[in-house]
Coordinates of C-alpha atoms in Angstrom, one line a residue:
Chain A
M1 CA 276.3 -142.6 -77.1
V2 CA 279.6 -141.4 -78.6
D3 CA 280.1 -137.7 -79.1
H4 CA 281.2 -137.1 -82.6
T5 CA 280.8 -133.4 -82.3
S6 CA 284.4 -132.3 -82.9
S7 CA 285.6 -135.2 -84.9
A8 CA 285.2 -133.4 -88.2
A9 CA 287.3 -130.5 -87.0
V10 CA 289.9 -132.7 -85.4
N11 CA 290.8 -134.4 -88.6
E12 CA 291.4 -131.2 -90.4
P13 CA 294.9 -129.8 -90.7
G14 CA 296.0 -126.7 -88.8
R15 CA 294.5 -127.8 -85.5
E16 CA 297.4 -126.3 -83.5
V17 CA 296.9 -122.8 -84.9
A18 CA 296.2 -120.1 -82.3
Q19 CA 292.8 -118.9 -81.0
D20 CA 291.9 -117.0 -84.2
G21 CA 292.4 -120.3 -86.1
H22 CA 289.9 -121.9 -83.8
W23 CA 287.3 -119.2 -84.6
I24 CA 288.0 -119.5 -88.3
R25 CA 287.3 -123.2 -88.1
I26 CA 284.0 -122.6 -86.3
V27 CA 283.0 -120.1 -88.9
D28 CA 284.1 -122.5 -91.6
H29 CA 282.0 -125.2 -90.0
F30 CA 278.9 -123.1 -90.0
K31 CA 279.5 -122.0 -93.5
R32 CA 279.7 -125.6 -94.7
E33 CA 277.1 -127.1 -92.5
W34 CA 274.6 -124.3 -92.0
Q35 CA 271.8 -126.4 -93.6
I36 CA 271.6 -128.9 -90.7
Y37 CA 271.3 -126.0 -88.3
V38 CA 268.4 -124.6 -90.3
M39 CA 266.8 -128.1 -90.1
L40 CA 267.3 -128.3 -86.4
L41 CA 266.1 -124.8 -85.6
P42 CA 262.3 -125.2 -85.9
M43 CA 262.3 -128.2 -83.6
I44 CA 264.5 -126.5 -81.0
L45 CA 262.3 -123.4 -81.1
W46 CA 259.2 -125.6 -80.7
F47 CA 260.8 -127.2 -77.6
V48 CA 261.7 -123.8 -76.1
V49 CA 258.3 -122.3 -76.7
F50 CA 256.1 -125.2 -75.8
L51 CA 258.0 -127.3 -73.3
Y52 CA 260.8 -125.2 -71.7
K53 CA 258.9 -121.9 -71.4
P54 CA 256.3 -123.6 -69.3
M55 CA 259.1 -124.9 -67.1
Y56 CA 260.0 -121.2 -66.5
G57 CA 256.3 -120.7 -65.9
L58 CA 256.4 -123.2 -63.1
Q59 CA 257.5 -120.4 -60.8
V60 CA 253.8 -119.5 -60.3
A61 CA 253.9 -122.4 -57.8
F62 CA 255.9 -120.1 -55.6
K63 CA 253.9 -117.0 -56.4
D64 CA 250.6 -115.3 -55.7
Y65 CA 249.7 -115.4 -59.3
S66 CA 247.3 -112.9 -60.9
I67 CA 246.4 -113.0 -64.5
F68 CA 246.9 -109.2 -64.8
R69 CA 250.4 -109.2 -63.5
G70 CA 251.5 -112.2 -65.4
V71 CA 253.9 -115.0 -64.5
A72 CA 257.0 -112.7 -64.0
G73 CA 255.2 -109.8 -62.4
S74 CA 253.3 -111.7 -59.6
P75 CA 254.8 -111.5 -56.1
W76 CA 256.8 -114.3 -54.6
I77 CA 255.2 -116.0 -51.6
G78 CA 257.6 -118.9 -51.1
F79 CA 256.2 -122.3 -50.1
E80 CA 252.8 -121.1 -49.1
H81 CA 251.0 -123.2 -51.7
F82 CA 252.9 -126.3 -50.8
E83 CA 251.9 -125.8 -47.2
T84 CA 248.3 -125.4 -48.2
L85 CA 248.5 -128.6 -50.2
L86 CA 250.2 -130.4 -47.2
Y87 CA 247.2 -129.6 -45.0
S88 CA 244.6 -130.2 -47.7
D89 CA 242.4 -133.2 -47.4
Q90 CA 241.6 -133.1 -51.0
F91 CA 245.2 -133.2 -52.1
A92 CA 246.0 -136.1 -49.7
R93 CA 243.0 -137.9 -51.1
A94 CA 244.2 -137.3 -54.6
L95 CA 247.7 -138.6 -53.7
K96 CA 246.3 -141.7 -52.1
N97 CA 244.0 -142.4 -55.0
T98 CA 246.8 -141.9 -57.5
F99 CA 248.9 -144.5 -55.8
M100 CA 246.0 -146.9 -55.2
I101 CA 244.7 -146.8 -58.8
S102 CA 248.3 -147.1 -60.1
M103 CA 249.2 -150.0 -57.9
L104 CA 245.9 -151.8 -58.5
S105 CA 246.2 -151.5 -62.3
L106 CA 249.8 -152.7 -62.0
C107 CA 248.7 -155.8 -60.0
F108 CA 245.8 -156.7 -62.2
G109 CA 246.7 -155.1 -65.5
F110 CA 250.4 -156.0 -65.8
P111 CA 250.1 -159.8 -66.0
V112 CA 247.3 -159.8 -68.5
P113 CA 249.3 -159.0 -71.7
I114 CA 252.0 -161.5 -70.6
I115 CA 249.5 -164.2 -70.3
L116 CA 247.9 -163.2 -73.6
A117 CA 251.2 -163.3 -75.4
L118 CA 252.0 -166.7 -74.0
M119 CA 248.5 -167.9 -75.1
F120 CA 248.8 -166.4 -78.5
N121 CA 252.1 -168.1 -78.9
E122 CA 250.5 -171.5 -78.3
I123 CA 248.0 -171.1 -81.1
T124 CA 248.9 -173.1 -84.2
N125 CA 246.0 -172.1 -86.4
Q126 CA 247.4 -169.0 -88.1
L127 CA 244.0 -167.6 -89.3
F128 CA 242.5 -167.8 -85.8
K129 CA 245.6 -166.3 -84.4
R130 CA 245.7 -163.3 -86.8
T131 CA 242.0 -162.7 -86.5
S132 CA 242.0 -162.7 -82.7
Q133 CA 245.1 -160.5 -82.6
T134 CA 243.6 -158.0 -85.0
I135 CA 240.5 -157.7 -82.7
V136 CA 242.3 -157.5 -79.4
Y137 CA 244.6 -154.7 -80.7
L138 CA 241.7 -152.6 -81.9
P139 CA 240.6 -150.9 -78.6
H140 CA 244.0 -149.3 -78.3
F141 CA 243.1 -147.1 -81.3
I142 CA 239.8 -146.0 -79.9
S143 CA 239.4 -142.6 -78.3
T144 CA 239.1 -142.3 -74.5
V145 CA 235.8 -140.5 -75.0
I146 CA 234.3 -143.5 -76.8
I147 CA 235.6 -145.8 -74.1
A148 CA 233.9 -143.6 -71.6
G149 CA 230.7 -143.6 -73.7
I150 CA 230.7 -147.4 -73.8
V151 CA 231.2 -147.6 -70.1
I152 CA 228.5 -145.1 -69.3
T153 CA 226.1 -146.8 -71.7
A154 CA 226.9 -150.3 -70.5
F155 CA 226.8 -149.5 -66.8
S156 CA 223.7 -147.3 -66.9
P157 CA 221.2 -148.3 -64.2
S158 CA 218.2 -148.4 -66.5
A159 CA 219.3 -149.2 -70.0
G160 CA 222.8 -150.7 -69.4
I161 CA 223.6 -154.2 -70.4
V162 CA 225.3 -154.9 -67.0
N163 CA 222.3 -154.1 -64.9
Q164 CA 220.1 -156.0 -67.3
F165 CA 222.2 -159.0 -66.7
L166 CA 222.1 -158.5 -63.0
Q167 CA 218.3 -158.2 -63.1
W168 CA 218.2 -161.5 -65.0
L169 CA 220.2 -163.0 -62.2
G170 CA 217.7 -161.5 -59.8
I171 CA 220.0 -158.8 -58.4
E172 CA 218.7 -155.3 -57.9
P173 CA 220.2 -152.8 -60.4
I174 CA 223.2 -150.9 -59.2
Y175 CA 224.0 -147.4 -60.2
F176 CA 227.7 -148.2 -60.7
L177 CA 229.0 -144.8 -61.7
I178 CA 227.9 -143.0 -58.5
K179 CA 229.2 -145.8 -56.2
P180 CA 232.7 -144.9 -55.0
E181 CA 233.5 -148.6 -54.3
W182 CA 232.8 -149.5 -58.0
F183 CA 234.9 -146.7 -59.6
R184 CA 238.3 -148.4 -59.4
P185 CA 237.2 -151.8 -60.7
I186 CA 235.4 -150.2 -63.6
F187 CA 238.3 -147.9 -64.4
I188 CA 240.9 -150.6 -64.2
G189 CA 238.8 -153.1 -66.0
S190 CA 238.2 -150.7 -68.9
G191 CA 242.0 -150.0 -69.0
I192 CA 242.7 -153.7 -69.3
W193 CA 240.0 -154.1 -72.0
Q194 CA 241.6 -151.2 -73.9
E195 CA 245.3 -151.9 -73.6
A196 CA 246.0 -155.6 -72.7
G197 CA 245.9 -156.8 -76.3
F198 CA 248.1 -154.1 -77.7
S199 CA 250.6 -154.4 -74.8
S200 CA 251.0 -158.1 -75.6
I201 CA 252.9 -157.1 -78.8
V202 CA 256.0 -156.4 -76.9
F203 CA 256.0 -159.8 -75.2
L204 CA 255.1 -161.5 -78.4
A205 CA 258.1 -159.9 -80.0
A206 CA 260.3 -161.2 -77.1
I207 CA 258.8 -164.7 -77.6
A208 CA 259.6 -164.5 -81.3
G209 CA 263.3 -163.9 -80.3
V210 CA 263.6 -167.1 -78.3
N211 CA 266.1 -169.6 -79.7
P212 CA 264.1 -172.3 -81.5
S213 CA 266.7 -175.0 -80.7
L214 CA 265.6 -174.8 -77.1
Y215 CA 262.1 -176.1 -78.1
E216 CA 263.6 -178.7 -80.4
S217 CA 265.7 -180.3 -77.7
A218 CA 262.7 -180.1 -75.3
V219 CA 260.5 -181.9 -77.8
I220 CA 263.2 -184.7 -78.1
D221 CA 263.2 -184.9 -74.3
G222 CA 259.4 -185.4 -74.5
A223 CA 258.4 -182.2 -72.8
S224 CA 254.7 -181.2 -73.0
R225 CA 253.6 -177.8 -74.4
W226 CA 252.7 -176.7 -70.9
Q227 CA 256.1 -177.5 -69.7
M228 CA 257.8 -175.8 -72.6
M229 CA 255.8 -172.6 -71.9
W230 CA 256.8 -172.6 -68.2
K231 CA 260.3 -173.8 -68.5
I232 CA 261.4 -172.2 -71.8
T233 CA 259.2 -169.4 -73.0
L234 CA 258.5 -167.7 -69.7
P235 CA 262.1 -167.7 -68.5
S236 CA 263.3 -166.5 -71.9
I237 CA 261.1 -163.4 -71.9
L238 CA 261.8 -162.6 -68.2
P239 CA 264.2 -159.8 -69.0
T240 CA 261.5 -158.1 -71.2
I241 CA 259.0 -158.6 -68.4
I242 CA 261.3 -157.0 -65.9
I243 CA 262.1 -154.0 -68.1
M244 CA 258.4 -153.4 -68.8
L245 CA 257.7 -153.7 -65.1
I246 CA 260.4 -151.1 -64.3
I247 CA 258.9 -148.7 -67.0
R248 CA 255.5 -149.1 -65.4
I249 CA 256.9 -148.4 -61.9
G250 CA 258.7 -145.3 -63.3
N251 CA 255.4 -144.1 -64.7
L252 CA 253.5 -144.9 -61.6
L253 CA 252.0 -141.3 -61.3
E254 CA 250.8 -141.4 -64.9
V255 CA 247.2 -142.5 -64.3
G256 CA 245.0 -142.1 -67.3
F257 CA 243.3 -139.0 -66.0
E258 CA 241.4 -138.3 -69.2
L259 CA 239.2 -141.3 -68.7
I260 CA 238.8 -140.4 -65.0
I261 CA 237.6 -136.9 -66.0
L262 CA 235.0 -138.5 -68.2
L263 CA 233.8 -141.0 -65.7
Y264 CA 234.0 -139.5 -62.3
Q265 CA 231.4 -137.5 -60.5
P266 CA 231.4 -135.6 -57.2
A267 CA 229.9 -138.7 -55.7
T268 CA 232.9 -140.8 -56.6
Y269 CA 235.7 -138.2 -56.0
E270 CA 236.4 -140.1 -52.8
T271 CA 238.0 -143.0 -54.8
A272 CA 238.4 -141.5 -58.2
D273 CA 240.1 -138.1 -57.8
V274 CA 243.8 -138.3 -58.7
I275 CA 246.5 -135.6 -58.7
N276 CA 245.9 -134.6 -62.3
T277 CA 242.2 -134.4 -62.0
F278 CA 242.7 -132.4 -58.8
I279 CA 245.0 -130.0 -60.8
Y280 CA 242.4 -129.8 -63.6
R281 CA 239.6 -129.0 -61.2
Q282 CA 241.5 -126.5 -59.0
G283 CA 243.5 -124.9 -61.8
I284 CA 241.7 -125.0 -65.1
Q285 CA 238.2 -125.1 -63.9
G286 CA 238.7 -123.2 -60.6
A287 CA 241.3 -120.7 -61.9
Q288 CA 243.5 -121.3 -58.8
Y289 CA 246.5 -121.5 -61.1
D290 CA 249.2 -121.1 -58.6
L291 CA 248.0 -123.7 -56.2
A292 CA 247.4 -126.2 -59.0
A293 CA 250.8 -125.5 -60.4
A294 CA 252.3 -126.3 -57.0
A295 CA 250.5 -129.7 -57.1
G296 CA 251.8 -130.2 -60.6
L297 CA 255.3 -129.4 -59.6
F298 CA 255.1 -131.9 -56.8
N299 CA 253.8 -134.5 -59.2
A300 CA 256.5 -133.8 -61.8
V301 CA 259.3 -134.0 -59.2
V302 CA 258.1 -137.3 -57.8
A303 CA 257.7 -138.6 -61.3
F304 CA 261.2 -137.5 -62.2
V305 CA 262.7 -139.3 -59.2
L306 CA 260.7 -142.4 -60.0
V307 CA 261.7 -142.5 -63.7
M308 CA 265.4 -141.9 -62.9
T309 CA 265.4 -144.6 -60.2
A310 CA 263.7 -147.0 -62.6
N311 CA 266.3 -146.2 -65.3
T312 CA 269.2 -146.7 -62.8
I313 CA 267.8 -150.1 -61.7
S314 CA 267.2 -151.2 -65.2
R315 CA 270.8 -150.2 -66.2
R316 CA 272.2 -152.2 -63.3
L317 CA 270.0 -155.2 -64.1
S318 CA 270.3 -155.5 -67.8
N319 CA 273.2 -153.3 -68.8
T320 CA 270.7 -151.6 -71.2
S321 CA 269.3 -148.4 -69.9
L322 CA 265.9 -147.4 -71.1
W323 CA 267.3 -144.5 -73.0
Chain B
M1 CA 257.6 -174.7 -83.2
A2 CA 256.9 -178.3 -82.5
N3 CA 255.4 -180.6 -85.1
M4 CA 251.6 -181.3 -85.0
N5 CA 251.9 -185.1 -84.8
L6 CA 254.2 -184.9 -81.8
Y7 CA 251.3 -183.7 -79.6
S8 CA 250.3 -185.9 -76.8
R9 CA 246.7 -186.1 -75.6
G10 CA 247.5 -183.6 -72.9
D11 CA 248.9 -181.2 -75.4
K12 CA 245.8 -181.4 -77.5
M13 CA 243.6 -180.6 -74.5
F14 CA 246.0 -177.7 -73.6
V15 CA 245.8 -176.3 -77.2
R16 CA 242.0 -176.5 -77.2
L17 CA 241.5 -174.9 -73.9
N18 CA 243.9 -172.2 -74.9
M19 CA 242.0 -171.5 -78.1
L20 CA 238.8 -171.4 -76.1
L21 CA 240.1 -168.9 -73.6
I22 CA 241.5 -166.7 -76.4
A23 CA 238.2 -166.9 -78.2
I24 CA 236.4 -165.7 -75.0
F25 CA 238.8 -162.8 -74.6
T26 CA 238.5 -161.9 -78.3
I27 CA 234.7 -161.9 -78.1
S28 CA 234.6 -159.9 -74.9
T29 CA 236.9 -157.3 -76.7
L30 CA 234.6 -157.2 -79.7
Y31 CA 231.3 -157.3 -77.8
P32 CA 231.2 -153.6 -76.7
F33 CA 231.5 -152.5 -80.3
I34 CA 228.7 -154.9 -81.3
Y35 CA 226.6 -153.7 -78.4
I36 CA 227.1 -150.0 -79.3
A37 CA 226.4 -150.6 -83.0
A38 CA 223.2 -152.5 -82.0
V39 CA 222.0 -149.7 -79.7
S40 CA 222.7 -147.1 -82.4
L41 CA 220.4 -149.0 -84.8
S42 CA 217.6 -149.8 -82.3
E43 CA 214.5 -147.9 -81.5
G44 CA 214.9 -145.4 -78.8
S45 CA 212.3 -147.0 -76.5
A46 CA 214.0 -150.4 -76.7
A47 CA 217.5 -148.9 -76.0
S48 CA 216.2 -146.9 -73.0
A49 CA 214.5 -150.0 -71.7
G50 CA 217.7 -151.9 -72.0
T51 CA 216.4 -154.7 -74.1
V52 CA 219.2 -154.5 -76.7
F53 CA 221.9 -157.1 -76.3
W54 CA 223.6 -157.9 -79.5
R55 CA 221.2 -157.2 -82.4
P56 CA 219.2 -154.1 -83.1
I57 CA 215.6 -154.1 -81.7
G58 CA 213.2 -152.5 -84.1
L59 CA 215.8 -151.7 -86.7
T60 CA 215.8 -148.0 -87.5
L61 CA 218.2 -145.3 -88.7
A62 CA 216.4 -142.6 -86.7
A63 CA 219.4 -142.0 -84.5
Y64 CA 221.6 -141.5 -87.5
D65 CA 219.0 -139.2 -89.1
Y66 CA 219.1 -137.1 -86.0
V67 CA 222.9 -137.0 -85.8
L68 CA 223.5 -136.3 -89.4
A69 CA 221.0 -133.4 -89.3
E70 CA 223.0 -131.8 -86.6
P71 CA 225.3 -129.0 -88.0
L72 CA 227.6 -129.3 -85.0
F73 CA 228.2 -132.9 -85.8
W74 CA 229.4 -132.1 -89.3
S75 CA 231.5 -129.1 -88.3
S76 CA 233.2 -131.1 -85.5
Y77 CA 233.8 -134.0 -88.0
R78 CA 235.4 -131.6 -90.4
N79 CA 237.5 -130.1 -87.6
T80 CA 238.8 -133.6 -86.6
F81 CA 240.0 -134.1 -90.1
I82 CA 241.7 -130.6 -90.0
Y83 CA 243.4 -131.4 -86.7
T84 CA 244.4 -134.9 -87.7
F85 CA 245.8 -134.2 -91.2
G86 CA 247.0 -130.6 -90.5
G87 CA 248.5 -131.7 -87.2
T88 CA 250.3 -134.7 -88.6
F89 CA 251.6 -132.6 -91.5
V90 CA 253.0 -129.9 -89.2
S91 CA 254.5 -132.6 -86.9
M92 CA 256.3 -134.2 -89.8
L93 CA 257.5 -130.8 -91.1
I94 CA 259.2 -130.2 -87.7
I95 CA 260.2 -133.7 -86.6
V96 CA 261.7 -135.1 -89.8
P97 CA 264.3 -132.4 -90.4
G98 CA 265.0 -132.1 -86.7
A99 CA 265.6 -135.8 -86.2
Y100 CA 267.8 -135.8 -89.3
A101 CA 269.9 -133.0 -87.9
L102 CA 270.2 -134.8 -84.6
S103 CA 271.4 -137.9 -86.4
K104 CA 274.3 -136.1 -88.1
P105 CA 277.7 -136.6 -86.3
Q106 CA 279.0 -133.3 -87.5
L107 CA 276.3 -131.4 -85.6
F108 CA 278.0 -129.1 -83.1
G109 CA 276.8 -129.8 -79.6
R110 CA 274.9 -132.8 -80.7
R111 CA 275.0 -134.4 -77.3
Y112 CA 273.4 -131.4 -75.7
F113 CA 270.7 -131.0 -78.3
N114 CA 269.9 -134.7 -77.7
L115 CA 269.7 -134.2 -74.0
F116 CA 267.6 -131.1 -74.5
V117 CA 265.0 -133.2 -76.4
A118 CA 265.2 -136.3 -74.2
F119 CA 264.9 -134.3 -70.9
T120 CA 261.3 -133.5 -71.7
M121 CA 260.5 -137.2 -71.5
W122 CA 261.5 -137.2 -67.9
F123 CA 260.4 -133.8 -66.7
N124 CA 257.3 -132.0 -67.7
A125 CA 256.1 -128.7 -66.4
G126 CA 252.5 -130.0 -66.2
L127 CA 249.1 -128.9 -67.1
I128 CA 248.9 -125.5 -65.6
P129 CA 252.1 -123.8 -66.8
F130 CA 251.4 -125.3 -70.3
F131 CA 247.9 -123.8 -70.1
L132 CA 249.1 -120.4 -69.0
N133 CA 251.7 -120.4 -71.7
M134 CA 249.1 -121.1 -74.3
R135 CA 247.1 -118.2 -73.0
D136 CA 250.1 -115.9 -72.9
L137 CA 250.9 -116.9 -76.5
N138 CA 247.4 -116.1 -77.5
L139 CA 246.9 -119.6 -78.9
M140 CA 243.7 -120.3 -77.1
D141 CA 240.7 -121.0 -79.2
S142 CA 242.5 -121.3 -82.5
Y143 CA 243.1 -124.1 -85.1
F144 CA 246.7 -123.1 -85.4
G145 CA 247.2 -123.2 -81.6
L146 CA 245.9 -126.7 -81.2
I147 CA 247.9 -127.9 -84.2
I148 CA 251.2 -126.4 -83.3
A149 CA 251.2 -126.9 -79.6
F150 CA 251.2 -130.7 -79.9
A151 CA 253.4 -131.0 -83.0
C152 CA 256.4 -132.7 -81.4
N153 CA 257.2 -135.1 -78.7
A154 CA 260.6 -136.4 -77.7
F155 CA 259.7 -140.1 -78.1
N156 CA 258.9 -139.8 -81.8
I157 CA 261.9 -137.7 -82.5
I158 CA 264.3 -140.1 -80.8
L159 CA 262.6 -143.0 -82.6
L160 CA 263.2 -141.4 -86.0
R161 CA 266.7 -140.2 -85.1
N162 CA 267.7 -143.8 -84.2
F163 CA 266.3 -145.0 -87.5
F164 CA 268.2 -142.4 -89.4
E165 CA 271.4 -143.2 -87.5
S166 CA 271.0 -146.9 -88.5
I167 CA 271.2 -146.0 -92.2
P168 CA 274.8 -146.6 -93.4
Q169 CA 276.7 -143.5 -94.5
S170 CA 277.5 -145.1 -97.8
F171 CA 273.9 -144.6 -99.0
E172 CA 274.2 -140.8 -99.0
E173 CA 277.7 -140.6 -100.4
A174 CA 276.6 -141.1 -104.0
A175 CA 274.1 -138.3 -103.6
R176 CA 276.7 -136.0 -102.1
M177 CA 279.0 -136.7 -105.1
D178 CA 276.3 -135.4 -107.3
G179 CA 276.3 -132.3 -105.3
A180 CA 273.1 -132.8 -103.3
N181 CA 272.6 -130.5 -100.3
E182 CA 271.4 -131.7 -96.9
F183 CA 267.7 -131.2 -97.8
Q184 CA 268.1 -133.2 -101.0
V185 CA 270.0 -136.0 -99.1
L186 CA 267.2 -136.1 -96.5
W187 CA 264.4 -136.1 -99.2
K188 CA 265.9 -138.4 -101.7
V189 CA 268.0 -140.8 -99.7
Y190 CA 266.9 -140.9 -96.0
M191 CA 263.2 -140.6 -96.4
P192 CA 262.7 -143.3 -98.9
L193 CA 264.9 -145.6 -96.8
S194 CA 262.9 -144.8 -93.6
K195 CA 259.4 -145.7 -94.8
P196 CA 258.6 -148.0 -91.9
A197 CA 259.8 -145.6 -89.3
L198 CA 258.0 -142.7 -91.0
A199 CA 254.8 -144.7 -91.3
T200 CA 255.0 -145.6 -87.7
I201 CA 255.4 -142.0 -86.6
I202 CA 252.6 -140.8 -88.9
L203 CA 250.4 -143.5 -87.4
F204 CA 251.2 -142.4 -83.9
C205 CA 250.6 -138.8 -84.7
M206 CA 247.3 -139.5 -86.5
V207 CA 245.9 -141.7 -83.9
A208 CA 246.8 -139.2 -81.1
R209 CA 245.2 -136.4 -83.1
W210 CA 242.1 -138.3 -84.0
N211 CA 241.5 -139.4 -80.5
G212 CA 242.7 -136.4 -78.6
F213 CA 240.1 -134.6 -76.6
F214 CA 241.5 -133.2 -73.3
W215 CA 243.4 -130.2 -74.7
A216 CA 240.8 -129.5 -77.4
M217 CA 238.2 -129.4 -74.6
V218 CA 240.4 -127.1 -72.4
L219 CA 241.7 -124.8 -75.1
L220 CA 238.7 -124.4 -77.5
K221 CA 235.7 -122.3 -76.4
D222 CA 234.2 -121.7 -79.9
E223 CA 231.8 -124.5 -80.7
Q224 CA 232.6 -124.1 -84.4
K225 CA 236.2 -125.2 -83.8
I226 CA 235.7 -128.3 -81.5
P227 CA 236.7 -131.7 -82.9
L228 CA 234.4 -134.7 -82.9
Q229 CA 235.6 -136.1 -79.6
V230 CA 234.8 -132.9 -77.7
Y231 CA 231.4 -132.8 -79.3
L232 CA 230.8 -136.5 -78.4
R233 CA 231.9 -135.7 -74.8
Q234 CA 229.2 -133.0 -74.6
V235 CA 226.6 -135.4 -75.8
I236 CA 227.7 -138.1 -73.3
A237 CA 227.6 -135.5 -70.5
T238 CA 224.0 -134.9 -71.4
L239 CA 223.4 -138.6 -71.3
A240 CA 225.0 -139.0 -67.9
D241 CA 223.1 -136.0 -66.5
D242 CA 219.8 -137.3 -67.9
E243 CA 220.5 -140.5 -66.1
E244 CA 221.1 -138.7 -62.9
F245 CA 217.8 -136.9 -63.0
G246 CA 216.0 -139.8 -64.6
L247 CA 214.9 -137.6 -67.4
S248 CA 216.0 -139.5 -70.5
I249 CA 214.3 -138.0 -73.6
I250 CA 212.3 -140.9 -74.9
D251 CA 211.1 -140.4 -78.4
A252 CA 209.3 -143.2 -80.3
T253 CA 212.3 -143.6 -82.6
Y254 CA 215.4 -142.3 -80.9
S255 CA 216.7 -141.7 -77.4
V256 CA 219.8 -140.2 -75.8
E257 CA 221.3 -143.7 -75.8
T258 CA 220.8 -144.4 -79.5
V259 CA 222.0 -140.9 -80.5
T260 CA 225.1 -141.2 -78.4
A261 CA 225.8 -144.7 -79.8
A262 CA 225.3 -143.4 -83.3
I263 CA 227.9 -140.6 -82.8
M264 CA 230.3 -143.2 -81.4
V265 CA 229.8 -145.4 -84.4
C266 CA 230.4 -142.5 -86.7
S267 CA 233.7 -141.7 -84.9
I268 CA 234.9 -145.3 -85.0
I269 CA 234.1 -146.0 -88.7
P270 CA 237.2 -144.1 -90.1
V271 CA 239.4 -145.9 -87.6
M272 CA 238.0 -149.2 -88.7
I273 CA 238.5 -148.3 -92.4
F274 CA 242.2 -147.4 -91.8
Y275 CA 242.9 -150.1 -89.3
P276 CA 243.7 -152.9 -91.7
F277 CA 246.2 -150.7 -93.5
I278 CA 248.0 -149.5 -90.4
Q279 CA 248.0 -152.9 -88.7
K280 CA 251.0 -154.1 -90.6
Y281 CA 253.0 -151.2 -89.4
F282 CA 252.5 -151.2 -85.7
N283 CA 254.3 -154.5 -85.1
K284 CA 257.3 -152.8 -86.7
G285 CA 256.5 -149.6 -84.8
I286 CA 256.6 -151.3 -81.4
M287 CA 259.9 -152.9 -82.3
L288 CA 261.3 -149.5 -83.2
G289 CA 259.8 -148.0 -80.1
G290 CA 261.5 -150.6 -78.0
V291 CA 264.9 -149.1 -78.9
K292 CA 265.0 -145.7 -77.2
E293 CA 267.8 -143.3 -77.2

């Protein structure tokens, strides 16, 4: 990014005038350009009030917060909350679950949109292609609450379609949603169902950018479609795959906790409780704001380091940083 | 791509197998919607017994009658519209001029303002400080609070700013000659030229608002102000609890299952109606989104 800030001023005559001249130019600039500052102001105010002020409020992580004393008035207690978290089994569990769920959805969820994109690309019937794409993109636009509703209905022990199917196979019904061992497969599976189709758009776009002459010469050499997919398409979109993978790793701590809140129960906390659900329960439901804020700060710092590392790696690899 | 008649026999097999697999994936994506729709139109006893698979058993609108007679359903539906349209409007009111200002080279300290916005993508104070801030600002339990608190995000601003930056200076020069001020340049030159980017951002905002439930659930206590998704969540919670204690209310014509499914269908219908219109934009939107700062 090039900084053009002062270029307007530089080109004007009288640059060498003394300090007062400098001020006159600044006043001049604001007189002339005040409108863009008026346009900028609401947005900056919004950021200050809704994003930066909470960062100031993060100090409750180091305080014995009481509602009556407020953020600034509560006494400092140093790292006490962090020590509590360090020795808390629940926090350790939440940390472990966050990484487990993230890693598992990365392993199982990440390849699916790539495979889908490769498969969509091989379809020659345009109507079939468009129709199926329209359908697989749809779940992305559906609310988490509805996803949860579908999951709860489908996996219900008495009325659910899944258990009906199991019964038909002669298997005893399973109450999936209170079984800790079933939580992760269900959560990750519904994530793939919801997002795989829509995520394939990025890879389809990359495929669209592949040089067609590569395919033409491959056809002349008598390559099969399968070979072209493996030898041309896949290597060509590898940079996009790597960038997307890096973004995913940078966002490793961002587990879709809204869906977890809707699906988990005390019986499944063991495998389902992640950092953000822990924060929600301790802080917002349990009113232990200071402790929960400490957990949140920990989360934010780790996430920041991950994102920055991801960006650096991506810059080295591709010369195009993510921002 | 390659010509049809150049396919070998292996290729034809490959293409057919591929189509079959895509068809299976597509059907399994669509199936849950069909299942929910079928449950919503079935008799309560059939839905509770789990005999519904893909078509309604004992076709009845009883669940819809029950849902549509519920005042809370209507108020929450209305609220969802208020949050979606009001929220998107307020977002655009702040984002569009802001992104425009950020795109102007003459903006003093432009680099720092950009960093100021982008930093929030990398570091976020988290749930608790945000929640406490909302309480301190007295924005709990209000329409305005929920609308204003989620008006901006760095991603949308950067996306739009990039688009504005890509518009050649020459377009605005004619307008400036005619003595147009910044607001007029934005309104008459930049906005008409940025339709795809604006449509994408409006789409992102509206989808997020329509589907959002977490903060609405946390911030709103007054039942009269909750949006549809929060209402639906309450109903689903009843469903889950009933399962736990094995107490599903089974009426002759409707049950917890059919009622929940009916609300879900009612919430999906507007999305389905708008979906064909928005579809042509999100391919573009993703492209735009790929180019960050």
